[in-house]
Amino acid sequence: MHTQTIEDQILNMPMAAYMAELGKMQQASKRDPRNAKLNYMLGLMYLRTDSYPEAVRSLKKASKTDPNNESVLKVLSEVTLLEQKDYSEALKHLKRWSMVRPDVGVIHAHIAECLLELNKPTAALESVDKAEAIDPDNPKAIAVRANIYTKIGDVNKARETLERYLDVGDDANVASGIVDLPGYKPDDTVLERLENMVERLGENKAANVIYSNMGKVYESRGDYDRAFEYLVKSNEKPRERLDKEEANAAFKNIREVFTRKFMLENAGLGHESDQPIFIVGMPRSGTTLTESILAGHPKVTDNGELPFMQSQLKKNGLYAVSNPLLANKLPGLKEHFEFEGAGYFKHVAERYFDHSGFQKRNKKYQVDKLPHNFLSVGLIHLVFPNAKIIHCRRHPVDCALSCYKASFSEFHAYATDLEFLGVYYKQYFELMKYWRELLPGRMFEVCYEDVVANTELVARNMIDHIGLDWDDGCLDHTKSKKTVKTASQWQVRQPIYTSSVAKWKHYEKHLQPMIKTMGSCIEEYEAELAALAN
């Protein structure tokens, strides 16, 4: 007979019973705040509803009373590392966990993961060495080692480590990194080992990532028809997750909330800080390259992709097809703003500073490069009216093809269907027109093709727009010591290249369903590019 764990019991509890039990535990914890078991259970209860700050507070109370409790340290480490991505905090709990269980190699691998995110690659390597000394074939340890070499730009050691990973690894994204190594051309043996990984892990877990990267290999060989066959295969399983109505919902909801009247009524109620710099645009539009140019300046820090602004829209229903907070056919965010009153936008700003990954003690300008914040432009403007917003653009077909070729998360299921991808891109294109009309001059816009053709001119204009003096480090992004965290991590370490411009021409006959649904935005963008060249 299967005995349910505490976690299973909490997860399977009916919601009414869960809420009643949560209330009882909260009251019990107030009466007996040093009860480690009670606080541990309360922490698990909070995790059911993704209430991570509350969960961490309760778990910390449990850990303070019972500092060597492995279960508490394990959950604390997982929540702070995997859910909150608070690497400094996670590191503290992982180190304590490693003292309780020094024989578990994967704990040292996670310590290395945190150290790398905190830009301490040398210390990260030391922790990986400890992990592999305990468990030489541990996939997580090998993956973190590969990531360290990738992030610091050591191509040869990254290749050697990834070749080890192909036979023992359990993460197709890590294994496929071997395809992106600059100067390395995988032979048929590597392709065969990648195919074997699909068989070993199963199609649901590995196929889309590996087939996508095999497509890259055939593309590099000039075999575009074979490459496209693998691209189609790579999108078959992920396409099953595509809900077109849900993918469309945010575009409609955003326009219904962020009207001209609404923006005027709430103007001037945000935070005065000009520190945040938001880079927005479709994925694969050059956002990482733009970020790396800005981060080359000594007075700019790159924070990567912070989901905070997007989460504000999501939690208020703007990504939802149907929203329980709907009133007068408007999503709950507008209703919520009106309920909160004039202080709401400053409150959101303070939460951004405290909970987004923003470095409060760092007085530099800080880049937040979440591409899909193109949906959040109105909210960003109201929360941070003085913050800079840089919109990255790229030829519609090149950009969308690059999305189709990428192995994105489930959120990007729109990119798995060529015809719908054209529809989605057109909606993005029209939304950016809407922001320009609503907030004229608010966004500084750069075109990828212009960035690669006239790098210094575009870079100087961006730096001037931010209000900084020029620094030659902006053109020396390939020597940056900062780690790069997105799919473009190797590309951004190379000299700026033009090989990704007009790459779609090789696949033109295969892309007709997408080109047809994009409509006029292709001609409009090409006309704008032509005007830039004159």
mmCIF file of C-alpha atoms in Angstrom, residues 87-276:
data_model
loop_
_atom_site.group_PDB
_atom_site.id
_atom_site.type_symbol
_atom_site.label_atom_id
_atom_site.label_comp_id
_atom_site.label_asym_id
_atom_site.label_seq_id
_atom_site.Cartn_x
_atom_site.Cartn_y
_atom_site.Cartn_z
ATOM 1 C CA TYR A 87 21.241 32.889 -5.467
ATOM 2 C CA SER A 88 22.814 34.586 -2.447
ATOM 3 C CA GLU A 89 20.087 33.280 -0.168
ATOM 4 C CA ALA A 90 20.109 29.817 -1.751
ATOM 5 C CA LEU A 91 23.873 29.633 -1.302
ATOM 6 C CA LYS A 92 23.521 30.069 2.469
ATOM 7 C CA HIS A 93 21.058 27.199 2.769
ATOM 8 C CA LEU A 94 22.980 24.933 0.394
ATOM 9 C CA LYS A 95 26.200 25.401 2.358
ATOM 10 C CA ARG A 96 24.421 24.474 5.569
ATOM 11 C CA TRP A 97 22.827 21.477 3.840
ATOM 12 C CA SER A 98 26.261 20.359 2.593
ATOM 13 C CA MET A 99 27.552 20.418 6.180
ATOM 14 C CA VAL A 100 24.714 18.123 7.246
ATOM 15 C CA ARG A 101 25.181 15.854 4.199
ATOM 16 C CA PRO A 102 28.788 16.214 2.976
ATOM 17 C CA ASP A 103 28.435 12.929 1.070
ATOM 18 C CA VAL A 104 25.859 14.237 -1.455
ATOM 19 C CA GLY A 105 27.624 15.480 -4.572
ATOM 20 C CA VAL A 106 24.650 17.221 -6.172
ATOM 21 C CA ILE A 107 24.502 19.718 -3.288
ATOM 22 C CA HIS A 108 27.986 20.936 -4.255
ATOM 23 C CA ALA A 109 26.821 21.132 -7.882
ATOM 24 C CA HIS A 110 23.984 23.444 -6.826
ATOM 25 C CA ILE A 111 26.440 25.507 -4.771
ATOM 26 C CA ALA A 112 28.523 25.881 -7.938
ATOM 27 C CA GLU A 113 25.396 26.918 -9.858
ATOM 28 C CA CYS A 114 24.761 29.726 -7.356
ATOM 29 C CA LEU A 115 28.381 30.859 -7.363
ATOM 30 C CA LEU A 116 28.340 31.084 -11.152
ATOM 31 C CA GLU A 117 25.170 33.177 -11.115
ATOM 32 C CA LEU A 118 26.928 35.440 -8.612
ATOM 33 C CA ASN A 119 29.804 35.857 -11.106
ATOM 34 C CA LYS A 120 32.277 33.716 -9.142
ATOM 35 C CA PRO A 121 33.343 31.137 -11.746
ATOM 36 C CA THR A 122 36.604 30.172 -10.005
ATOM 37 C CA ALA A 123 34.812 29.312 -6.771
ATOM 38 C CA ALA A 124 32.113 27.560 -8.838
ATOM 39 C CA LEU A 125 34.738 25.289 -10.408
ATOM 40 C CA GLU A 126 36.059 24.384 -6.960
ATOM 41 C CA SER A 127 32.567 23.319 -5.896
ATOM 42 C CA VAL A 128 32.084 21.284 -9.070
ATOM 43 C CA ASP A 129 35.363 19.520 -8.367
ATOM 44 C CA LYS A 130 33.995 18.549 -4.936
ATOM 45 C CA ALA A 131 30.751 17.317 -6.514
ATOM 46 C CA GLU A 132 32.533 15.151 -9.068
ATOM 47 C CA ALA A 133 34.975 13.790 -6.476
ATOM 48 C CA ILE A 134 31.924 12.396 -4.657
ATOM 49 C CA ASP A 135 29.958 11.356 -7.766
ATOM 50 C CA PRO A 136 32.069 11.449 -10.978
ATOM 51 C CA ASP A 137 29.169 10.813 -13.369
ATOM 52 C CA ASN A 138 26.593 13.062 -11.744
ATOM 53 C CA PRO A 139 24.756 14.750 -14.652
ATOM 54 C CA LYS A 140 24.069 17.956 -12.708
ATOM 55 C CA ALA A 141 27.736 18.416 -11.799
ATOM 56 C CA ILE A 142 28.867 17.849 -15.386
ATOM 57 C CA ALA A 143 26.163 20.204 -16.675
ATOM 58 C CA VAL A 144 27.215 22.963 -14.285
ATOM 59 C CA ARG A 145 30.866 22.475 -15.288
ATOM 60 C CA ALA A 146 29.895 22.837 -18.950
ATOM 61 C CA ASN A 147 27.901 25.943 -18.081
ATOM 62 C CA ILE A 148 30.857 27.469 -16.252
ATOM 63 C CA TYR A 149 33.143 26.992 -19.254
ATOM 64 C CA THR A 150 30.400 28.284 -21.560
ATOM 65 C CA LYS A 151 29.788 31.395 -19.473
ATOM 66 C CA ILE A 152 33.504 32.269 -19.228
ATOM 67 C CA GLY A 153 34.028 31.575 -22.935
ATOM 68 C CA ASP A 154 36.398 28.567 -22.752
ATOM 69 C CA VAL A 155 35.286 26.769 -25.916
ATOM 70 C CA ASN A 156 37.633 23.791 -25.742
ATOM 71 C CA LYS A 157 36.832 22.852 -22.154
ATOM 72 C CA ALA A 158 33.140 23.406 -22.777
ATOM 73 C CA ARG A 159 33.314 20.981 -25.725
ATOM 74 C CA GLU A 160 35.180 18.333 -23.730
ATOM 75 C CA THR A 161 32.657 18.570 -20.897
ATOM 76 C CA LEU A 162 29.630 18.505 -23.193
ATOM 77 C CA GLU A 163 30.988 15.423 -24.975
ATOM 78 C CA ARG A 164 31.062 13.692 -21.566
ATOM 79 C CA TYR A 165 27.528 14.867 -20.917
ATOM 80 C CA LEU A 166 26.113 13.373 -24.123
ATOM 81 C CA ASP A 167 26.341 9.849 -22.684
ATOM 82 C CA VAL A 168 25.180 10.461 -19.093
ATOM 83 C CA GLY A 169 23.146 13.657 -19.218
ATOM 84 C CA ASP A 170 19.426 14.028 -18.622
ATOM 85 C CA ASP A 171 18.890 17.565 -19.943
ATOM 86 C CA ALA A 172 18.610 17.945 -23.699
ATOM 87 C CA ASN A 173 19.174 21.707 -23.472
ATOM 88 C CA VAL A 174 22.583 21.182 -21.878
ATOM 89 C CA ALA A 175 23.597 18.433 -24.313
ATOM 90 C CA SER A 176 22.547 20.462 -27.334
ATOM 91 C CA GLY A 177 24.852 23.271 -26.259
ATOM 92 C CA ILE A 178 27.611 21.450 -28.120
ATOM 93 C CA VAL A 179 26.007 22.547 -31.389
ATOM 94 C CA ASP A 180 26.420 26.251 -30.560
ATOM 95 C CA LEU A 181 30.123 26.178 -29.753
ATOM 96 C CA PRO A 182 31.898 28.690 -32.019
ATOM 97 C CA GLY A 183 34.326 27.158 -34.475
ATOM 98 C CA TYR A 184 33.111 23.617 -33.752
ATOM 99 C CA LYS A 185 31.389 21.587 -36.468
ATOM 100 C CA PRO A 186 29.706 18.494 -35.032
ATOM 101 C CA ASP A 187 30.266 15.401 -37.155
ATOM 102 C CA ASP A 188 27.812 12.581 -37.818
ATOM 103 C CA THR A 189 29.003 10.783 -34.672
ATOM 104 C CA VAL A 190 27.810 13.676 -32.502
ATOM 105 C CA LEU A 191 24.480 13.740 -34.365
ATOM 106 C CA GLU A 192 24.089 10.027 -33.736
ATOM 107 C CA ARG A 193 24.781 10.487 -30.012
ATOM 108 C CA LEU A 194 22.165 13.250 -29.906
ATOM 109 C CA GLU A 195 19.631 10.954 -31.589
ATOM 110 C CA ASN A 196 20.515 8.257 -29.030
ATOM 111 C CA MET A 197 19.721 10.749 -26.276
ATOM 112 C CA VAL A 198 16.187 11.131 -27.674
ATOM 113 C CA GLU A 199 15.779 7.356 -27.451
ATOM 114 C CA ARG A 200 17.237 7.249 -23.926
ATOM 115 C CA LEU A 201 15.191 10.107 -22.468
ATOM 116 C CA GLY A 202 12.041 9.776 -24.551
ATOM 117 C CA GLU A 203 10.577 12.074 -27.191
ATOM 118 C CA ASN A 204 8.465 14.106 -24.777
ATOM 119 C CA LYS A 205 11.499 15.179 -22.772
ATOM 120 C CA ALA A 206 14.221 15.615 -25.370
ATOM 121 C CA ALA A 207 13.045 15.533 -28.966
ATOM 122 C CA ASN A 208 12.188 19.179 -29.611
ATOM 123 C CA VAL A 209 15.473 20.540 -28.262
ATOM 124 C CA ILE A 210 17.699 17.964 -29.932
ATOM 125 C CA TYR A 211 15.914 18.020 -33.295
ATOM 126 C CA SER A 212 16.089 21.830 -33.311
ATOM 127 C CA ASN A 213 19.835 21.712 -32.760
ATOM 128 C CA MET A 214 20.314 19.006 -35.351
ATOM 129 C CA GLY A 215 18.578 21.384 -37.735
ATOM 130 C CA LYS A 216 21.274 23.957 -36.903
ATOM 131 C CA VAL A 217 23.976 21.448 -37.849
ATOM 132 C CA TYR A 218 22.435 20.742 -41.248
ATOM 133 C CA GLU A 219 21.960 24.468 -41.769
ATOM 134 C CA SER A 220 25.668 25.037 -41.095
ATOM 135 C CA ARG A 221 26.360 22.455 -43.823
ATOM 136 C CA GLY A 222 24.123 24.305 -46.282
ATOM 137 C CA ASP A 223 21.544 21.508 -46.380
ATOM 138 C CA TYR A 224 18.526 23.746 -45.757
ATOM 139 C CA ASP A 225 15.836 21.274 -46.784
ATOM 140 C CA ARG A 226 17.169 18.654 -44.346
ATOM 141 C CA ALA A 227 17.544 21.359 -41.714
ATOM 142 C CA PHE A 228 13.905 22.355 -42.110
ATOM 143 C CA GLU A 229 12.775 18.736 -41.781
ATOM 144 C CA TYR A 230 14.343 18.682 -38.317
ATOM 145 C CA LEU A 231 12.847 22.057 -37.440
ATOM 146 C CA VAL A 232 9.391 20.708 -38.245
ATOM 147 C CA LYS A 233 10.085 17.597 -36.130
ATOM 148 C CA SER A 234 11.329 19.767 -33.274
ATOM 149 C CA ASN A 235 8.011 21.612 -33.083
ATOM 150 C CA GLU A 236 5.619 18.658 -33.341
ATOM 151 C CA LYS A 237 5.355 17.803 -29.625
ATOM 152 C CA PRO A 238 5.511 21.404 -28.288
ATOM 153 C CA ARG A 239 2.728 22.392 -30.706
ATOM 154 C CA GLU A 240 0.345 20.186 -28.716
ATOM 155 C CA ARG A 241 0.572 22.787 -25.910
ATOM 156 C CA LEU A 242 -0.470 25.688 -28.128
ATOM 157 C CA ASP A 243 -3.704 27.381 -27.089
ATOM 158 C CA LYS A 244 -4.234 30.046 -29.727
ATOM 159 C CA GLU A 245 -7.021 31.815 -27.855
ATOM 160 C CA GLU A 246 -4.852 32.061 -24.737
ATOM 161 C CA ALA A 247 -1.839 33.251 -26.744
ATOM 162 C CA ASN A 248 -3.964 36.019 -28.284
ATOM 163 C CA ALA A 249 -5.621 37.134 -25.048
ATOM 164 C CA ALA A 250 -2.942 39.506 -23.738
ATOM 165 C CA PHE A 251 -2.900 41.632 -26.903
ATOM 166 C CA LYS A 252 -6.618 42.327 -26.616
ATOM 167 C CA ASN A 253 -6.610 42.819 -22.834
ATOM 168 C CA ILE A 254 -3.646 45.206 -22.860
ATOM 169 C CA ARG A 255 -5.369 47.567 -25.288
ATOM 170 C CA GLU A 256 -8.611 47.490 -23.313
ATOM 171 C CA VAL A 257 -6.859 48.510 -20.090
ATOM 172 C CA PHE A 258 -4.103 50.852 -21.234
ATOM 173 C CA THR A 259 -6.260 53.361 -23.078
ATOM 174 C CA ARG A 260 -5.314 56.985 -23.679
ATOM 175 C CA LYS A 261 -7.777 58.055 -20.972
ATOM 176 C CA PHE A 262 -6.362 55.580 -18.465
ATOM 177 C CA MET A 263 -2.770 56.625 -19.148
ATOM 178 C CA LEU A 264 -3.598 60.332 -18.743
ATOM 179 C CA GLU A 265 -5.542 59.756 -15.532
ATOM 180 C CA ASN A 266 -2.612 57.899 -13.966
ATOM 181 C CA ALA A 267 0.278 59.944 -15.346
ATOM 182 C CA GLY A 268 2.840 61.163 -12.821
ATOM 183 C CA LEU A 269 1.906 58.663 -10.100
ATOM 184 C CA GLY A 270 4.945 56.429 -10.498
ATOM 185 C CA HIS A 271 8.428 56.332 -8.979
ATOM 186 C CA GLU A 272 10.910 59.033 -9.963
ATOM 187 C CA SER A 273 13.880 56.649 -10.384
ATOM 188 C CA ASP A 274 15.572 56.547 -13.797
ATOM 189 C CA GLN A 275 17.850 53.618 -12.878
ATOM 190 C CA PRO A 276 15.972 50.815 -14.675
#
